[in-house]
PDB file of C-alpha atoms in Angstrom:
ATOM      1  CA  MET D   1      43.090  -0.805 -26.831  1.00 38.00           C
ATOM      2  CA  LYS D   2      41.788   0.126 -30.769  1.00 45.00           C
ATOM      3  CA  PHE D   3      42.039   3.609 -31.946  1.00 43.00           C
ATOM      4  CA  GLU D   4      39.279   4.467 -34.614  1.00 50.00           C
ATOM      5  CA  ASN D   5      41.026   6.032 -38.141  1.00 53.00           C
ATOM      6  CA  GLY D   6      44.388   5.288 -35.986  1.00 61.00           C
ATOM      7  CA  ASP D   7      43.828   8.647 -34.045  1.00 83.00           C
ATOM      8  CA  PHE D   8      41.045   8.084 -31.787  1.00 91.00           C
ATOM      9  CA  LEU D   9      38.791   5.474 -28.765  1.00 91.00           C
ATOM     10  CA  ILE D  10      35.514   6.377 -29.147  1.00 94.00           C
ATOM     11  CA  LYS D  11      33.866   4.910 -25.486  1.00 95.00           C
ATOM     12  CA  THR D  12      30.779   4.178 -24.099  1.00 97.00           C
ATOM     13  CA  ALA D  13      30.510   5.890 -21.111  1.00 97.00           C
ATOM     14  CA  GLU D  14      29.847   3.626 -17.670  1.00 97.00           C
ATOM     15  CA  GLU D  15      28.301   4.339 -14.657  1.00 97.00           C
ATOM     16  CA  LYS D  16      32.220   4.317 -13.083  1.00 97.00           C
ATOM     17  CA  ASP D  17      32.696   7.375 -15.910  1.00 97.00           C
ATOM     18  CA  ILE D  18      29.986  10.008 -14.077  1.00 98.00           C
ATOM     19  CA  PRO D  19      33.186  11.201 -13.025  1.00 97.00           C
ATOM     20  CA  VAL D  20      34.734  11.965 -16.168  1.00 97.00           C
ATOM     21  CA  VAL D  21      31.237  12.975 -17.774  1.00 98.00           C
ATOM     22  CA  LEU D  22      31.049  15.675 -15.010  1.00 97.00           C
ATOM     23  CA  ASN D  23      34.340  16.925 -15.327  1.00 96.00           C
ATOM     24  CA  MET D  24      33.938  17.776 -19.737  1.00 97.00           C
ATOM     25  CA  ARG D  25      29.913  18.882 -18.635  1.00 95.00           C
ATOM     26  CA  LYS D  26      32.154  21.866 -16.422  1.00 94.00           C
ATOM     27  CA  LYS D  27      34.245  22.731 -19.408  1.00 94.00           C
ATOM     28  CA  LEU D  28      31.393  23.245 -21.649  1.00 93.00           C
ATOM     29  CA  PHE D  29      29.398  25.558 -18.813  1.00 90.00           C
ATOM     30  CA  SER D  30      32.589  27.672 -18.348  1.00 90.00           C
ATOM     31  CA  ASP D  31      32.489  27.540 -22.264  1.00 89.00           C
ATOM     32  CA  THR D  32      29.116  29.009 -22.504  1.00 87.00           C
ATOM     33  CA  GLY D  33      29.944  31.724 -20.637  1.00 83.00           C
ATOM     34  CA  VAL D  34      27.136  31.316 -18.206  1.00 83.00           C
ATOM     35  CA  PRO D  35      29.137  32.456 -14.875  1.00 85.00           C
ATOM     36  CA  ARG D  36      28.736  30.208 -12.236  1.00 87.00           C
ATOM     37  CA  ASP D  37      27.126  32.454  -9.676  1.00 89.00           C
ATOM     38  CA  ALA D  38      23.914  31.396 -12.234  1.00 88.00           C
ATOM     39  CA  PHE D  39      23.950  27.507 -10.989  1.00 91.00           C
ATOM     40  CA  ARG D  40      22.838  26.452  -7.967  1.00 92.00           C
ATOM     41  CA  ASP D  41      24.823  25.858  -4.958  1.00 95.00           C
ATOM     42  CA  ASP D  42      24.233  22.307  -5.206  1.00 97.00           C
ATOM     43  CA  LEU D  43      25.394  21.955  -8.359  1.00 95.00           C
ATOM     44  CA  ASP D  44      28.015  19.106  -8.134  1.00 95.00           C
ATOM     45  CA  SER D  45      25.901  17.293  -5.864  1.00 97.00           C
ATOM     46  CA  THR D  46      23.026  17.480  -7.636  1.00 97.00           C
ATOM     47  CA  LEU D  47      24.617  16.519 -11.226  1.00 97.00           C
ATOM     48  CA  LEU D  48      26.490  13.798  -9.620  1.00 98.00           C
ATOM     49  CA  GLN D  49      22.814  12.621  -8.419  1.00 98.00           C
ATOM     50  CA  ASP D  50      20.972  12.828 -11.567  1.00 98.00           C
ATOM     51  CA  TYR D  51      23.262  11.577 -13.413  1.00 98.00           C
ATOM     52  CA  THR D  52      23.949   8.288 -11.681  1.00 98.00           C
ATOM     53  CA  ASP D  53      20.437   7.982 -11.058  1.00 98.00           C
ATOM     54  CA  ALA D  54      19.534   8.523 -15.483  1.00 98.00           C
ATOM     55  CA  TYR D  55      22.309   5.974 -15.906  1.00 98.00           C
ATOM     56  CA  LYS D  56      20.796   3.445 -13.371  1.00 98.00           C
ATOM     57  CA  ARG D  57      17.218   3.787 -15.186  1.00 97.00           C
ATOM     58  CA  LYS D  58      19.385   3.300 -18.615  1.00 97.00           C
ATOM     59  CA  ASP D  59      17.880   6.541 -19.204  1.00 98.00           C
ATOM     60  CA  MET D  60      21.049   8.314 -20.023  1.00 98.00           C
ATOM     61  CA  LEU D  61      24.236   7.457 -22.140  1.00 98.00           C
ATOM     62  CA  HIS D  62      27.550   9.186 -22.793  1.00 98.00           C
ATOM     63  CA  PHE D  63      30.149   8.378 -26.003  1.00 98.00           C
ATOM     64  CA  LEU D  64      33.707  10.046 -25.019  1.00 97.00           C
ATOM     65  CA  ALA D  65      36.718  10.335 -27.725  1.00 96.00           C
ATOM     66  CA  TYR D  66      39.811   9.577 -26.417  1.00 95.00           C
ATOM     67  CA  ASP D  67      42.838  10.587 -27.972  1.00 91.00           C
ATOM     68  CA  ARG D  68      45.789   7.724 -28.569  1.00 83.00           C
ATOM     69  CA  GLU D  69      48.586  10.170 -26.929  1.00 81.00           C
ATOM     70  CA  THR D  70      47.116  11.307 -23.909  1.00 75.00           C
ATOM     71  CA  ASP D  71      47.413   8.608 -22.137  1.00 68.00           C
ATOM     72  CA  GLY D  72      43.502   8.298 -21.055  1.00 74.00           C
ATOM     73  CA  GLN D  73      42.071  11.731 -21.349  1.00 84.00           C
ATOM     74  CA  PRO D  74      38.870  12.516 -23.154  1.00 95.00           C
ATOM     75  CA  ALA D  75      39.055  14.762 -26.294  1.00 97.00           C
ATOM     76  CA  ALA D  76      35.661  15.321 -26.683  1.00 97.00           C
ATOM     77  CA  ILE D  77      31.811  14.077 -25.410  1.00 98.00           C
ATOM     78  CA  ALA D  78      28.479  13.866 -25.879  1.00 98.00           C
ATOM     79  CA  GLY D  79      24.919  12.027 -24.626  1.00 98.00           C
ATOM     80  CA  LEU D  80      21.794  12.225 -24.849  1.00 98.00           C
ATOM     81  CA  LEU D  81      18.968  11.329 -21.760  1.00 98.00           C
ATOM     82  CA  LEU D  82      15.507  10.293 -22.500  1.00 98.00           C
ATOM     83  CA  LYS D  83      12.991  12.678 -21.001  1.00 97.00           C
ATOM     84  CA  ARG D  84       9.883  12.155 -20.021  1.00 96.00           C
ATOM     85  CA  ASP D  85       7.891  15.714 -19.940  1.00 95.00           C
ATOM     86  CA  PHE D  86       4.420  16.615 -20.910  1.00 94.00           C
ATOM     87  CA  PRO D  87       3.413  16.839 -23.382  1.00 94.00           C
ATOM     88  CA  TYR D  88       5.584  14.878 -24.882  1.00 92.00           C
ATOM     89  CA  TYR D  89       4.764  11.753 -22.657  1.00 94.00           C
ATOM     90  CA  LEU D  90       1.431  11.943 -24.089  1.00 95.00           C
ATOM     91  CA  PHE D  91       2.580  10.617 -27.625  1.00 93.00           C
ATOM     92  CA  LYS D  92       3.728   7.415 -28.899  1.00 93.00           C
ATOM     93  CA  PRO D  93       7.192   6.171 -27.815  1.00 93.00           C
ATOM     94  CA  GLY D  94       6.464   8.635 -24.699  1.00 95.00           C
ATOM     95  CA  TYR D  95       9.738   9.927 -24.434  1.00 96.00           C
ATOM     96  CA  TYR D  96      12.134  12.500 -26.853  1.00 96.00           C
ATOM     97  CA  GLY D  97      16.425  11.923 -27.048  1.00 97.00           C
ATOM     98  CA  TRP D  98      17.726  15.074 -25.087  1.00 98.00           C
ATOM     99  CA  VAL D  99      21.161  15.980 -26.486  1.00 98.00           C
ATOM    100  CA  ILE D 100      23.447  16.802 -23.572  1.00 98.00           C
ATOM    101  CA  ASP D 101      26.642  17.429 -22.797  1.00 98.00           C
ATOM    102  CA  VAL D 102      28.207  17.999 -26.508  1.00 97.00           C
ATOM    103  CA  TYR D 103      31.749  19.257 -26.026  1.00 97.00           C
ATOM    104  CA  THR D 104      35.215  18.389 -27.749  1.00 97.00           C
ATOM    105  CA  GLU D 105      38.432  19.939 -26.244  1.00 96.00           C
ATOM    106  CA  PRO D 106      39.470  22.893 -28.587  1.00 96.00           C
ATOM    107  CA  GLU D 107      43.093  21.752 -29.256  1.00 94.00           C
ATOM    108  CA  TYR D 108      40.733  19.231 -31.268  1.00 94.00           C
ATOM    109  CA  ARG D 109      38.184  20.929 -32.317  1.00 94.00           C
ATOM    110  CA  GLY D 110      37.486  20.692 -36.083  1.00 93.00           C
ATOM    111  CA  ARG D 111      38.456  17.051 -36.714  1.00 93.00           C
ATOM    112  CA  GLY D 112      34.819  15.677 -37.151  1.00 94.00           C
ATOM    113  CA  LEU D 113      35.064  14.442 -33.031  1.00 96.00           C
ATOM    114  CA  ALA D 114      31.119  16.287 -32.451  1.00 96.00           C
ATOM    115  CA  THR D 115      29.828  14.913 -35.378  1.00 96.00           C
ATOM    116  CA  ARG D 116      31.035  11.223 -34.572  1.00 96.00           C
ATOM    117  CA  LEU D 117      29.570  11.335 -31.693  1.00 98.00           C
ATOM    118  CA  LEU D 118      26.176  13.015 -32.626  1.00 98.00           C
ATOM    119  CA  GLU D 119      26.228   9.366 -34.790  1.00 98.00           C
ATOM    120  CA  LYS D 120      26.551   7.206 -31.628  1.00 98.00           C
ATOM    121  CA  VAL D 121      23.547   9.244 -29.642  1.00 98.00           C
ATOM    122  CA  ARG D 122      21.960   9.166 -32.960  1.00 98.00           C
ATOM    123  CA  LEU D 123      22.030   5.430 -32.862  1.00 98.00           C
ATOM    124  CA  TRP D 124      22.052   4.785 -28.928  1.00 98.00           C
ATOM    125  CA  GLY D 125      18.233   6.930 -29.290  1.00 98.00           C
ATOM    126  CA  GLN D 126      17.034   4.792 -32.130  1.00 97.00           C
ATOM    127  CA  GLU D 127      17.707   2.061 -30.387  1.00 97.00           C
ATOM    128  CA  LYS D 128      15.729   2.668 -27.872  1.00 97.00           C
ATOM    129  CA  GLY D 129      13.421   3.849 -29.637  1.00 96.00           C
ATOM    130  CA  VAL D 130      13.512   7.674 -29.811  1.00 96.00           C
ATOM    131  CA  ALA D 131      11.708  10.009 -32.100  1.00 95.00           C
ATOM    132  CA  GLU D 132      13.071  13.487 -32.087  1.00 95.00           C
ATOM    133  CA  LEU D 133      16.017  14.313 -30.883  1.00 97.00           C
ATOM    134  CA  LYS D 134      16.208  18.034 -29.513  1.00 96.00           C
ATOM    135  CA  LEU D 135      19.362  20.080 -27.674  1.00 95.00           C
ATOM    136  CA  ILE D 136      20.048  23.522 -26.285  1.00 91.00           C
ATOM    137  CA  SER D 137      23.061  25.525 -29.087  1.00 90.00           C
ATOM    138  CA  ALA D 138      25.031  27.604 -26.351  1.00 85.00           C
ATOM    139  CA  SER D 139      27.776  28.300 -29.973  1.00 85.00           C
ATOM    140  CA  GLN D 140      26.927  29.426 -33.590  1.00 85.00           C
ATOM    141  CA  ASN D 141      29.584  27.410 -34.228  1.00 88.00           C
ATOM    142  CA  ALA D 142      27.840  24.442 -32.471  1.00 91.00           C
ATOM    143  CA  ARG D 143      24.678  25.130 -34.841  1.00 90.00           C
ATOM    144  CA  LYS D 144      26.306  25.054 -37.005  1.00 92.00           C
ATOM    145  CA  ILE D 145      28.004  21.634 -36.784  1.00 94.00           C
ATOM    146  CA  TYR D 146      24.029  20.762 -35.653  1.00 96.00           C
ATOM    147  CA  GLU D 147      21.912  21.941 -38.735  1.00 95.00           C
ATOM    148  CA  LYS D 148      25.043  20.488 -41.081  1.00 95.00           C
ATOM    149  CA  PHE D 149      23.930  16.730 -39.064  1.00 96.00           C
ATOM    150  CA  GLY D 150      20.314  17.610 -39.571  1.00 96.00           C
ATOM    151  CA  PHE D 151      19.071  19.553 -36.133  1.00 96.00           C
ATOM    152  CA  ARG D 152      16.436  22.829 -37.441  1.00 94.00           C
ATOM    153  CA  PRO D 153      15.756  25.662 -35.486  1.00 88.00           C
ATOM    154  CA  THR D 154      11.362  24.268 -34.367  1.00 87.00           C
ATOM    155  CA  SER D 155       8.214  26.414 -32.539  1.00 87.00           C
ATOM    156  CA  GLU D 156       9.664  26.318 -28.860  1.00 83.00           C
ATOM    157  CA  MET D 157       9.257  29.473 -27.025  1.00 84.00           C
ATOM    158  CA  SER D 158      10.631  31.498 -24.406  1.00 82.00           C
ATOM    159  CA  MET D 159       9.802  33.778 -21.528  1.00 88.00           C
ATOM    160  CA  ASN D 160      11.253  34.870 -18.990  1.00 89.00           C
ATOM    161  CA  ILE D 161       9.321  35.472 -15.836  1.00 90.00           C
ATOM    162  CA  GLY D 162      11.803  35.606 -13.264  1.00 91.00           C
ATOM    163  CA  GLY D 163      13.625  39.098 -13.436  1.00 88.00           C
ATOM    164  CA  GLN D 164      17.111  37.235 -13.781  1.00 88.00           C
ATOM    165  CA  ASN D 165      18.459  35.542 -16.591  1.00 86.00           C
ATOM    166  CA  THR D 166      18.003  32.909 -17.335  1.00 87.00           C
ATOM    167  CA  TYR D 167      19.889  29.998 -18.972  1.00 83.00           C
ATOM    168  CA  ASN D 168      19.155  30.621 -22.640  1.00 84.00           C
ATOM    169  CA  GLU D 169      18.781  33.903 -21.701  1.00 86.00           C
ATOM    170  CA  LEU D 170      22.962  34.070 -20.484  1.00 86.00           C
ATOM    171  CA  ILE D 171      23.746  31.211 -23.695  1.00 83.00           C
ATOM    172  CA  ASP D 172      22.546  33.960 -26.472  1.00 84.00           C
ATOM    173  CA  LEU D 173      23.926  36.736 -24.316  1.00 82.00           C
ATOM    174  CA  ALA D 174      27.375  34.961 -24.752  1.00 81.00           C
ATOM    175  CA  ASN D 175      26.359  34.985 -27.890  1.00 79.00           C
ATOM    176  CA  GLY D 176      25.776  38.316 -28.763  1.00 78.00           C
ATOM    177  CA  ILE D 177      22.117  36.966 -30.118  1.00 78.00           C
ATOM    178  CA  ASN D 178      19.007  38.427 -28.213  1.00 64.00           C
ATOM    179  CA  LYS D 179      20.387  41.224 -26.152  1.00 56.00           C
ATOM    180  CA  PRO D 180      17.306  42.468 -24.146  1.00 52.00           C
TER     181      PRO D 180
END
């Protein structure tokens, strides 16, 4: 194994690594403060199927950072999903990159791992012809990292018409912003 900067190995995840990726995603969900009962009952099987399908189509990729001291336990993750929804599929190249699953284990935060992984994500997006990266920032600390990296707020807006808190509202509530 070759460790970048002597401390971490950054590896491109493969389809066989999806269980590791999904385990990191669970930790991310937990960190956001969104309660488990807000999610679908079949969340685990749905994510496994969706991620597997996206990996097979080559529409999703993750990068994992491993600490050389932890015998194979990942320290951080970041991924990208190519999305082809309206109206983006009407414009060239017909899709955008949705940054997903950006998470660093608490004991590794502040070491620049998220930035290194985001750079890998950005480069893969460029290789795929992506013109725009988008994401949802789950915390104010994450937002600072994203803005420093070059992300900016956009004109997207949302409106709750269902009567229960939406994902964005739950994240905002967990961060003490936009309280209804």
